[in-house]
Short mmCIF file of C-alpha atoms in Angstrom, two decimals:
data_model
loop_
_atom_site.label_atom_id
_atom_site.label_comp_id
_atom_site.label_asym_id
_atom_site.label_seq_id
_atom_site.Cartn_x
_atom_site.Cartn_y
_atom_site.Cartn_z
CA UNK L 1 73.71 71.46 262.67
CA UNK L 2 72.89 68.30 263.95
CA UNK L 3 70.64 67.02 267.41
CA UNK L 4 69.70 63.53 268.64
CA UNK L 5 66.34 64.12 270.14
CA UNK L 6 65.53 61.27 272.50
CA UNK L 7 62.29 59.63 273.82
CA UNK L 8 62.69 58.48 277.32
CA UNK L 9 60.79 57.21 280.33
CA UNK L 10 60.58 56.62 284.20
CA UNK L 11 57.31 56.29 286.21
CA UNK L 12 58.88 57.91 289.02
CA UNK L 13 62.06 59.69 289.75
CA UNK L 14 65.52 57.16 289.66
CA UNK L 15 68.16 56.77 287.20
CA UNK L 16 66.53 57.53 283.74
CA UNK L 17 66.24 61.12 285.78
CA UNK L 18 69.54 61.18 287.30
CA UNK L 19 71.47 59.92 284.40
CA UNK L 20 70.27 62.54 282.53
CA UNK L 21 71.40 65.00 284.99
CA UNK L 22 74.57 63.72 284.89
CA UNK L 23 74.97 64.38 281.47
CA UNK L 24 73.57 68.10 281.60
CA UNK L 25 75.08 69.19 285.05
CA UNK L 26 77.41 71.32 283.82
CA UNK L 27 75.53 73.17 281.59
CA UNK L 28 72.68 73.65 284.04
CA UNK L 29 74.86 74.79 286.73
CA UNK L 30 76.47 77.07 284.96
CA UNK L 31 73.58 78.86 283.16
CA UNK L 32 72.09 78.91 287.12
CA UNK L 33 75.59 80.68 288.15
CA UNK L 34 75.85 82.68 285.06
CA UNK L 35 74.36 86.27 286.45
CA UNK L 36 76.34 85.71 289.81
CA UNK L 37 74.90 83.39 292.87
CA UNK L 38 74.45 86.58 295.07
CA UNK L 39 70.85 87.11 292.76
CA UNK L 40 69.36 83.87 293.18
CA UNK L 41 67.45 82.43 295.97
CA UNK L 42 69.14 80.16 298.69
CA UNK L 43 67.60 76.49 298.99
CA UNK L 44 65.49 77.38 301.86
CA UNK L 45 63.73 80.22 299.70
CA UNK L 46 63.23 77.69 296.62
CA UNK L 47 61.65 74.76 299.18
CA UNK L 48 59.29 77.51 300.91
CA UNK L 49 58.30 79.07 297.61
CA UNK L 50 57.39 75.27 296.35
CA UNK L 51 55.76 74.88 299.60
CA UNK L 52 53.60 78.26 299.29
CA UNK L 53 52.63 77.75 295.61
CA UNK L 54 53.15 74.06 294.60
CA UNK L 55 52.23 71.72 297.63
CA UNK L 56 51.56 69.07 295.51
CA UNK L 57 54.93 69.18 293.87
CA UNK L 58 57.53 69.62 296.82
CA UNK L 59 57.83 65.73 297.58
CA UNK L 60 58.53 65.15 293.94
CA UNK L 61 60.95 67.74 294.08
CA UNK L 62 62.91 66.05 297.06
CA UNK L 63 62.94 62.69 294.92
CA UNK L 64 64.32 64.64 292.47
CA UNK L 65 66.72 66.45 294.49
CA UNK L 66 67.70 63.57 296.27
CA UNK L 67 68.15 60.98 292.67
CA UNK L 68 70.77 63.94 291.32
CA UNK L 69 72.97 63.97 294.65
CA UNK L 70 71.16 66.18 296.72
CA UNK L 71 73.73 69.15 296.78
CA UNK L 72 72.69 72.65 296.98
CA UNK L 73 73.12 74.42 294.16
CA UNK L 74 71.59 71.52 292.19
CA UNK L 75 68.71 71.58 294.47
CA UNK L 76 68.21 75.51 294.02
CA UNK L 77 68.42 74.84 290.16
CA UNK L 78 65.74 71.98 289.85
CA UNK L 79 63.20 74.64 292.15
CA UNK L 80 63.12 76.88 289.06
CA UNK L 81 62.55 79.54 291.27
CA UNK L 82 63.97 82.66 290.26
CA UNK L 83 65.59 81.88 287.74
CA UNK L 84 68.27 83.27 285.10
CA UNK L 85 66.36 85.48 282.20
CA UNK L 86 65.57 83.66 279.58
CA UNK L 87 63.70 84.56 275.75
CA UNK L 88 62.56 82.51 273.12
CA UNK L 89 60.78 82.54 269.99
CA UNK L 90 57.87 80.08 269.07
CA UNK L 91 54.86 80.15 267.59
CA UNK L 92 51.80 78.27 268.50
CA UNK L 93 47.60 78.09 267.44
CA UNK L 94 44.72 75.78 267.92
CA UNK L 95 43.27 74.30 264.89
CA UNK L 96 39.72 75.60 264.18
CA UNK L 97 38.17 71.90 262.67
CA UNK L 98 36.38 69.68 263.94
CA UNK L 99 38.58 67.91 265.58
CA UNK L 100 41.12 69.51 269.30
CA UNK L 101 44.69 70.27 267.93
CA UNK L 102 47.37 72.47 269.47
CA UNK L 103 50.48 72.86 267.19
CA UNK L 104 53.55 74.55 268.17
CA UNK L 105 57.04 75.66 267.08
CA UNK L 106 60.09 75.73 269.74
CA UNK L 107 62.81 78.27 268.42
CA UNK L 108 65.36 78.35 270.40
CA UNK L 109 69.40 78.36 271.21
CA UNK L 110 69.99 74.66 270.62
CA UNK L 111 73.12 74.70 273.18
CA UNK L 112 70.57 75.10 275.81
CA UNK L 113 67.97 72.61 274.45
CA UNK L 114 67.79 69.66 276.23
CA UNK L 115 66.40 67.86 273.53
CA UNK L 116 64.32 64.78 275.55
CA UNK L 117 60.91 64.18 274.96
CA UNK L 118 59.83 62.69 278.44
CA UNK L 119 57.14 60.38 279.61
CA UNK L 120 56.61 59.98 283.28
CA UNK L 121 53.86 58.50 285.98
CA UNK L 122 54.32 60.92 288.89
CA UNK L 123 52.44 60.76 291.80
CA UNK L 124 50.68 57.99 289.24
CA UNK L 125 49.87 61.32 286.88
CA UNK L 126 50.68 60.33 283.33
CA UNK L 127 52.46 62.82 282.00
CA UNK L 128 54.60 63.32 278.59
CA UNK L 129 56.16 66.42 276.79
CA UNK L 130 59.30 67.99 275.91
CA UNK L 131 61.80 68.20 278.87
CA UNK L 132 62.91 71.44 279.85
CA UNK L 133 65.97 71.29 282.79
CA UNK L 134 64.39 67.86 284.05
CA UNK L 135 61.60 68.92 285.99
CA UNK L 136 59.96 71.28 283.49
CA UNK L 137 58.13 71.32 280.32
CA UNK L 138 57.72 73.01 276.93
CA UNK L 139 54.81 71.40 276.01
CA UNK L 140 53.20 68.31 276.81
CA UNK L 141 49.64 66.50 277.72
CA UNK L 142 48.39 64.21 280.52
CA UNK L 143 46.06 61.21 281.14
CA UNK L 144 43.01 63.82 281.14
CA UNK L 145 43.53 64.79 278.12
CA UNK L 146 44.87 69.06 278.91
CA UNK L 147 47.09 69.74 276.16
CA UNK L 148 49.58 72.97 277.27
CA UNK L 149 52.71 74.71 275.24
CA UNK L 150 53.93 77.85 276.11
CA UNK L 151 55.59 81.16 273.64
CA UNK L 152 57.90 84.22 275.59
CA UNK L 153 55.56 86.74 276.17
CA UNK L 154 57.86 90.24 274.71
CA UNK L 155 58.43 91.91 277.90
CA UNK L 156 61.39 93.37 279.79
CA UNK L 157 60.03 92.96 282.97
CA UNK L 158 61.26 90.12 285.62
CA UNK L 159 60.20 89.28 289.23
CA UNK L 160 59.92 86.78 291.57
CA UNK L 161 58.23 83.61 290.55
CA UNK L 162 58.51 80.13 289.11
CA UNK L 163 60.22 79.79 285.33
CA UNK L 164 56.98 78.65 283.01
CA UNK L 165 58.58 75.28 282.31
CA UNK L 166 57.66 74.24 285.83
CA UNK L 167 54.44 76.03 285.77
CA UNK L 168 53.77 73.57 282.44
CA UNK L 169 54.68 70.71 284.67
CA UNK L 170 52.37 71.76 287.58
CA UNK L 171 49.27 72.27 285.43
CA UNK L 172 49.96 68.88 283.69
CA UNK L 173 50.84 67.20 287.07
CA UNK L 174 47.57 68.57 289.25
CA UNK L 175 45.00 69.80 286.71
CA UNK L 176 42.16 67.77 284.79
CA UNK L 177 40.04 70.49 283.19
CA UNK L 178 40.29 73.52 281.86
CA UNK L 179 39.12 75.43 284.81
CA UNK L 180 41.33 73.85 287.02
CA UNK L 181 44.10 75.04 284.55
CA UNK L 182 42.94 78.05 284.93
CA UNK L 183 43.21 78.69 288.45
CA UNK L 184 46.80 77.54 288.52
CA UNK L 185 47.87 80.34 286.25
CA UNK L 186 46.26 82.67 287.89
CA UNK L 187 47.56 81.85 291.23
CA UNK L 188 50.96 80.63 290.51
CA UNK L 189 54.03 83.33 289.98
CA UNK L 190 55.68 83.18 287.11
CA UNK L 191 58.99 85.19 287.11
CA UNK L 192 59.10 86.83 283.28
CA UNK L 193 56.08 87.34 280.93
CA UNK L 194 54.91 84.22 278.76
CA UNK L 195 51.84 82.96 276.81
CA UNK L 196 50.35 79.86 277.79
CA UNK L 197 47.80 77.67 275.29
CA UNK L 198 45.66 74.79 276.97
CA UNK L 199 43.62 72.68 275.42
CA UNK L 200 41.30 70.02 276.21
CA UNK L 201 39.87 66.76 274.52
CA UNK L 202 36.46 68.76 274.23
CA UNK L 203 38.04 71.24 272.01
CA UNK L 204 37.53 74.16 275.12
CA UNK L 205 40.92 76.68 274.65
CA UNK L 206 42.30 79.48 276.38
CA UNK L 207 45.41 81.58 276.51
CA UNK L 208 47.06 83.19 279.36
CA UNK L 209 49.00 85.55 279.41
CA UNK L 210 51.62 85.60 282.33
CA UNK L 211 53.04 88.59 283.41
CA UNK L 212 55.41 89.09 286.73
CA UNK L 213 54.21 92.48 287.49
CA UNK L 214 50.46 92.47 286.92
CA UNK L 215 47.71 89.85 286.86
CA UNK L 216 47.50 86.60 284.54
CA UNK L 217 45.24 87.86 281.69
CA UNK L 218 42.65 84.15 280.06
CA UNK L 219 41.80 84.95 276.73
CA UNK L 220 40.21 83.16 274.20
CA UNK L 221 43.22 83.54 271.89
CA UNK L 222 43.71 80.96 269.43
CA UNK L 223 47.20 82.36 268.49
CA UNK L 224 50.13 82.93 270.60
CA UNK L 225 53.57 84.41 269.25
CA UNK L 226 56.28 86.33 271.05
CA UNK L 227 54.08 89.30 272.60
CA UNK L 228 50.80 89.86 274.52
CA UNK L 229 47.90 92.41 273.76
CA UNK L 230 50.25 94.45 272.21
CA UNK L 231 53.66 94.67 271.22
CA UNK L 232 55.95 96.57 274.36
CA UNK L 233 59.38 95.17 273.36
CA UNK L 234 59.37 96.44 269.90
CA UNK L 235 63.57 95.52 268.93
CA UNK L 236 62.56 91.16 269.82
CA UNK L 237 59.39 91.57 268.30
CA UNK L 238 60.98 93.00 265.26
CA UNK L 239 63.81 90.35 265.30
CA UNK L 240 61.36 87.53 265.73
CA UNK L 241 59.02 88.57 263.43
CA UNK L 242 56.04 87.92 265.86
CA UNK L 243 53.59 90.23 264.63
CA UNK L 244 54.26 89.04 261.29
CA UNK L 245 54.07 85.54 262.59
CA UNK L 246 50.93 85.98 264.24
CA UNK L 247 49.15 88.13 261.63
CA UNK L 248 50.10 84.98 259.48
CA UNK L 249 48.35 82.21 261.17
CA UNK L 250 45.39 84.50 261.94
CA UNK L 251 44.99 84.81 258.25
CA UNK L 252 45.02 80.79 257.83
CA UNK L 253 42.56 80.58 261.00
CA UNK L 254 39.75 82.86 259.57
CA UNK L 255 40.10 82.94 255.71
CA UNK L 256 41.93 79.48 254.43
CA UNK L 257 39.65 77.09 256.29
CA UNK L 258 41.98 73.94 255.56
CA UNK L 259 43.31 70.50 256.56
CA UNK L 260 45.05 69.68 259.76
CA UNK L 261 47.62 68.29 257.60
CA UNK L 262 48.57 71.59 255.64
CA UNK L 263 47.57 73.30 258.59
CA UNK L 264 50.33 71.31 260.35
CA UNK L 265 52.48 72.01 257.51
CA UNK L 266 52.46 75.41 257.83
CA UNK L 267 54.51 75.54 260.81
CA UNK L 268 57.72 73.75 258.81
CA UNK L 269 57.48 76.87 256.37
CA UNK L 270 58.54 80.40 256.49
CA UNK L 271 57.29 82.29 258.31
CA UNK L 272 56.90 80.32 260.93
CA UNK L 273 59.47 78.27 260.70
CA UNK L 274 63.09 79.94 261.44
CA UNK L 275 66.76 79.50 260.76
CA UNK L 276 67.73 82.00 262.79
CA UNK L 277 70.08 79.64 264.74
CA UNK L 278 72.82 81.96 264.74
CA UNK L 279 70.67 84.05 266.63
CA UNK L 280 69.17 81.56 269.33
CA UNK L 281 65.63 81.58 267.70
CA UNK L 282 66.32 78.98 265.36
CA UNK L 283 63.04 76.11 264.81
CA UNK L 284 64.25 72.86 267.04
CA UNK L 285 61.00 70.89 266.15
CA UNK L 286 57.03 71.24 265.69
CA UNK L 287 54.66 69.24 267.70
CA UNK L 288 51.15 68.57 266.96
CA UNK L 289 49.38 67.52 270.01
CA UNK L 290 46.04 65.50 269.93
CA UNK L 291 44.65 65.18 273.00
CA UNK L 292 41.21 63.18 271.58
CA UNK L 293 44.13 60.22 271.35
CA UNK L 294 46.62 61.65 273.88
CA UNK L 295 49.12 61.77 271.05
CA UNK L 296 51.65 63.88 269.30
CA UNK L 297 53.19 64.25 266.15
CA UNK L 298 56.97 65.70 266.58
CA UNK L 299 57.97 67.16 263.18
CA UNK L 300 60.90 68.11 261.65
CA UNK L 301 61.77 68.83 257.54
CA UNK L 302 61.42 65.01 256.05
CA UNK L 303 61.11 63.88 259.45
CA UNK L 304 57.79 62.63 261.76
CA UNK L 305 58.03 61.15 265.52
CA UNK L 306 54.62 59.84 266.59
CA UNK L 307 54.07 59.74 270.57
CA UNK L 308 51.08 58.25 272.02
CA UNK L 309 50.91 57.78 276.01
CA UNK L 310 48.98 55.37 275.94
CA UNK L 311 52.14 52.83 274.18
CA UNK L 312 55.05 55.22 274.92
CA UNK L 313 57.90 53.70 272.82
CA UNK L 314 61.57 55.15 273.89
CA UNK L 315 64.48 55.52 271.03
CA UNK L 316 65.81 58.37 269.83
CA UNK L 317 66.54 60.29 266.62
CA UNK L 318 69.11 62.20 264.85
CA UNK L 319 67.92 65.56 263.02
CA UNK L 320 69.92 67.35 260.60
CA UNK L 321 69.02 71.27 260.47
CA UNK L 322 69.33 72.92 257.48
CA UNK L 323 72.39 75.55 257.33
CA UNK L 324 70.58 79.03 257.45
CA UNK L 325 72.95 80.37 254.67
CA UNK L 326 71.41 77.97 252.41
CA UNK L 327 67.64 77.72 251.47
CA UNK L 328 66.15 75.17 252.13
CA UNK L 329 63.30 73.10 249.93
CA UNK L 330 60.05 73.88 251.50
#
């Protein structure tokens, strides 16, 4: 399997943006159509929601809106309101040296990966991270220096709220500390269950855990895998191994006191690192975020991408995944 990850950038919404759309329209539209229109929200619904629970974000959302054509069910997609369901693997930790670093895996369907790592200057916020449906993000940091990546959280349950992509986008976009970050998860809705790791240039850390039928949860986790305080979807927790995973890095957080670098490598090895493709959980990159530089590392078997937002550089780069009926070197 091959992918052609791409850096790209655009201070404010235009043709970079809409371009992109272009290319991806199809595939949006159609995973936004794919449980039936009837279930999702009608435009009005999406603006009000923004309106309610992201102020800040609605004008960017009408640039948005208006760069990709301004029609309506493209406009109800880019809201990320109430979205289709959604589950993904990942793993994620903070580094316990000396120095603040979040590192995370994405695992993942690749057919629905958009596969752009982003760098924009909204509402003269700098922001960069890994592009999730244009407006969200999987990860990413900001001029302040909050680092944030996000995991599925193992539950069943759905409601009505935001998908986390745009929540990630929202904290980067409006938040400077880590209390600030805080409050956003608390208040904003997020419509399935997910775990959410922010970290600062100080080295301060939490992780909440967002749930749409009970109250955000901040815990001083330092791990995040594919369930919460405990395991309540046992058959995905089984099939993406995130006990296993998360018992794992525990271990190398509290008894192998070690290098960021092998600590970093870790992630491109089993059993963190999946080739469960076949399945949709499948390892589409690692990113080590340093926010003391407001940098990342994007890594990939042989391969390293080095972001800084300081001197964003756009290109792009072709990965080759190994086949998961063949074993890889590690």
């Amino acid at each position: 399997m091959r992918l052609t990850f791409r850096a790209m950038q655009e201070t404010e919404p235009g043709q970079v943006l809409s371009g992109l759309f272009s290319e991806y329209r199809t595939a949006y539209l159609n995973w936004w159509a794919s449980e039936g229109l009837s279930g999702r929200p009608t435009y009005a619904e999406c603006r009000r929601a923004l309106q309610t629970h992201m102020p800040e974000m609605v004008g960017l959302y009408e640039q948005l809106c208006a760069s990709v054509g301004g029609g309506d069910l493209e406009s109800r997609f880019l809201s990320f309101y109430c979205p289709p369901r959604y589950l993904a693997g990942c793993s994620q930790a903070i580094w316990q040296g000396r120095e603040p670093l979040l590192v995370r895996n994405y695992d993942y369907n690749p057919s629905a990966f958009d596969a752009v790592y982003l760098k924009t200057g909204w509402n003269g916020r700098q922001v960069m991270g890994t592009s999730d449906g244009l407006f969200g993000l999987l990860d990413g940091v900001n001029d302040a220096g909050l680092c944030v990546s996000l995991t599925f959280g193992g539950r069943r349950a759905v409601g009505d709220g935001f998908g986390v992509p745009l929540i990630l986008r929202y904290l980067l976009q409006t938040c400077s500390t880590i209390e600030e970050a805080k409050g956003v998860l608390r208040r904003v809705p997020c419509h399935m269950s997910y775990n959410v790791t922010v970290l600062d240039r100080n080295r301060n850390y939490f992780t909440a855990f967002l749930a749409p039928d009970r109250p955000t949860l901040i815990t001083h986790a330092a791990v995040a895998t594919n369930h919460q305080e405990r395991v309540e979807w046992t058959s995905h927790a089984r099939l993406t191994a995130s006990v296993e995973r998360e018992r794992f890095l525990l271990h190398r957080l509290t008894l192998h006191p070690e290098t960021k670098e092998k600590f970093v490598g870790t992630f491109l090895k089993p059993p963190l690192y999946s080739l469960a493709f076949d399945k949709g959980f499948g390892t589409l990159y690692t990113a080590a975020y340093h926010p003391g530089d407001l940098s990342v590392d994007l890594l990939w078997l042989g391969r390293t991408w080095c972001k800084t937002l300081d001197l964003f550089e756009p290109g792009q780069l072709a990965i080759v995944y190994p086949d998961h009926r063949t074993q890889p070197v590690f």
